[in-house]
Coordinates of C-alpha atoms in Angstrom, one line a residue:
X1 CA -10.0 -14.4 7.3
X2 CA -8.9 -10.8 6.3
X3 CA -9.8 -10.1 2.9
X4 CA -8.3 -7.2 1.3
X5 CA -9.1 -5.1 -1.9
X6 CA -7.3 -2.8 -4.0
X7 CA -8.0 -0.3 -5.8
X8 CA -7.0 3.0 -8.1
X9 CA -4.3 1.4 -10.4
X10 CA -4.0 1.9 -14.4
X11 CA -2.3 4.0 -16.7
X12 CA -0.4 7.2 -16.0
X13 CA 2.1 8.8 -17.8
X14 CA 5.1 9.8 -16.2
X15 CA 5.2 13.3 -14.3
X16 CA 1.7 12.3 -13.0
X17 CA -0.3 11.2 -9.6
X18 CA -2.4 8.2 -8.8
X19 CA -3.9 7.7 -5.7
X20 CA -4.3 3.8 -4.4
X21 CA -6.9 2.8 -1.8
X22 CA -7.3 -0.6 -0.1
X23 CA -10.3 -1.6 1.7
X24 CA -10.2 -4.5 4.8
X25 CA -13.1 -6.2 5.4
X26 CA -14.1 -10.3 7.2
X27 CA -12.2 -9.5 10.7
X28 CA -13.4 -8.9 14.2
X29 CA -10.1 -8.2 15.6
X30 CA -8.1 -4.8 15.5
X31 CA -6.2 -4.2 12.5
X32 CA -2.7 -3.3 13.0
X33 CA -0.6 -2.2 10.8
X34 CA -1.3 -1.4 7.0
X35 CA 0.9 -0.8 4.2
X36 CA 1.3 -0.9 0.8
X37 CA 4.0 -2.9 -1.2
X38 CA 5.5 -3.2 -4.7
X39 CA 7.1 -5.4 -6.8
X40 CA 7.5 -5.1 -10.2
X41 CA 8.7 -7.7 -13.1
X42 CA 11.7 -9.5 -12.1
X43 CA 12.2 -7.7 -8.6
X44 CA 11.7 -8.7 -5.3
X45 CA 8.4 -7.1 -3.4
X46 CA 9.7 -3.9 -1.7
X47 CA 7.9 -1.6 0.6
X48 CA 6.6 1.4 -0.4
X49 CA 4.8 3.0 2.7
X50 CA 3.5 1.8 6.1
X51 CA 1.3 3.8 9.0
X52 CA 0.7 1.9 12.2
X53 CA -2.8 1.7 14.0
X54 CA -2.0 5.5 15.4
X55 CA -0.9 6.7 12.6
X56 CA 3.0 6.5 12.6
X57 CA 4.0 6.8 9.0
X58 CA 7.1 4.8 7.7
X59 CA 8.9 5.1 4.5
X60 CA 11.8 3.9 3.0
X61 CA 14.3 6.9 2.0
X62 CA 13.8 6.0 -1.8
X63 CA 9.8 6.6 -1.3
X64 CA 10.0 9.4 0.8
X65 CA 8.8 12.3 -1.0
X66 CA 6.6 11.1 -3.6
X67 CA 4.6 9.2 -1.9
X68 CA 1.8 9.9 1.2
X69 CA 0.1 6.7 3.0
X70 CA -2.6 7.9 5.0
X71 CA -5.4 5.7 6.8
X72 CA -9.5 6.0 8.2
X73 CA -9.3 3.1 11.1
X74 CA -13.4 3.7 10.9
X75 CA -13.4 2.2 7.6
X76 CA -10.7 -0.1 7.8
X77 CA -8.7 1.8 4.8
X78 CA -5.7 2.8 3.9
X79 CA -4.7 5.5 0.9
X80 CA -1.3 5.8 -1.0
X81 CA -1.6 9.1 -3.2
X82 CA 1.7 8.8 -5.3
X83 CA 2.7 11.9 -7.0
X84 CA 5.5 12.7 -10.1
X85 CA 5.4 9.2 -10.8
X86 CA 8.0 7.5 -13.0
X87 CA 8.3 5.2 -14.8
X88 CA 10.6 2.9 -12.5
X89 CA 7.4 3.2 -10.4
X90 CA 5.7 0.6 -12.7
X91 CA 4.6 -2.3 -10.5
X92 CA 1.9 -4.6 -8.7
X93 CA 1.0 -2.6 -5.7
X94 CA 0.0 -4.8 -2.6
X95 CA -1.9 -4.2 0.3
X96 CA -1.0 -5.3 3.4
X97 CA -2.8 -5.7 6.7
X98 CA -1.6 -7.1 10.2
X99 CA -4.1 -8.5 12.3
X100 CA -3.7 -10.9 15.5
X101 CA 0.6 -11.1 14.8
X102 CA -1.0 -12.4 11.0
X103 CA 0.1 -10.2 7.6
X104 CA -2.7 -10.9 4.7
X105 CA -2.1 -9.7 1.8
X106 CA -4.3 -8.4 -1.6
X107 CA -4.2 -9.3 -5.0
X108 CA -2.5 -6.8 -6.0
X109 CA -3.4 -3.6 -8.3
X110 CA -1.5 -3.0 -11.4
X111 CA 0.1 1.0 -12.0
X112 CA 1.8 1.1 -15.2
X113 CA 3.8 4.6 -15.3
X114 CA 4.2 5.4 -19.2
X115 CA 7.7 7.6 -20.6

């Protein structure tokens, strides 16, 4: 079982950066992909970023810009740093692993982006 852990969420005000990191741990196969998704209160969970095992970066157009996933396969983590952040931004931020054709997912990490 893949356990995932989040963290770097809180409190910004708007104009500001935060910089997310998740942590994978309790596998002995490859990890795939990683990403990080969001879904904030009455929304549907949306991506935000993804980077493959070689480092291919994906991003929807809305988070292009903004927003830079990166990724350290020798510690089995991936980084969001998300810069000029807005309040629309405010969300649960989920990490997201795929491992064997299997996505696991984190609890989730709370950034709350203030006006």
């Amino acid at each position: 079982q893949v356990q995932l852990v989040e963290s770097g969420g809180g409190l910004v005000q708007a104009g500001g950066s935060l910089s997310l990191s998740c942590a994978a741990s309790g596998t002995r196969f490859s990890i795939d992909g990683m990403g990080w998704y969001r879904q904030a209160p009455g929304k549907q969970r949306e991506l935000v970023a993804a980077v493959t095992r070689l480092g291919r970066t994906r991003y929807p157009d809305s988070m292009k810009g903004r927003f830079t996933i990166s990724r350290d396969i020798t510690r089995n983590t991936v980084y969001l740093q998300m810069n000029s952040l807005r309040p629309e931004d405010t969300a649960v931020y989920y990490c997201n692993a795929q491992v064997d054709r299997m996505d696991f997912w984190g609890k989730g990490t709370l950034v709350t982006v203030s006006s």
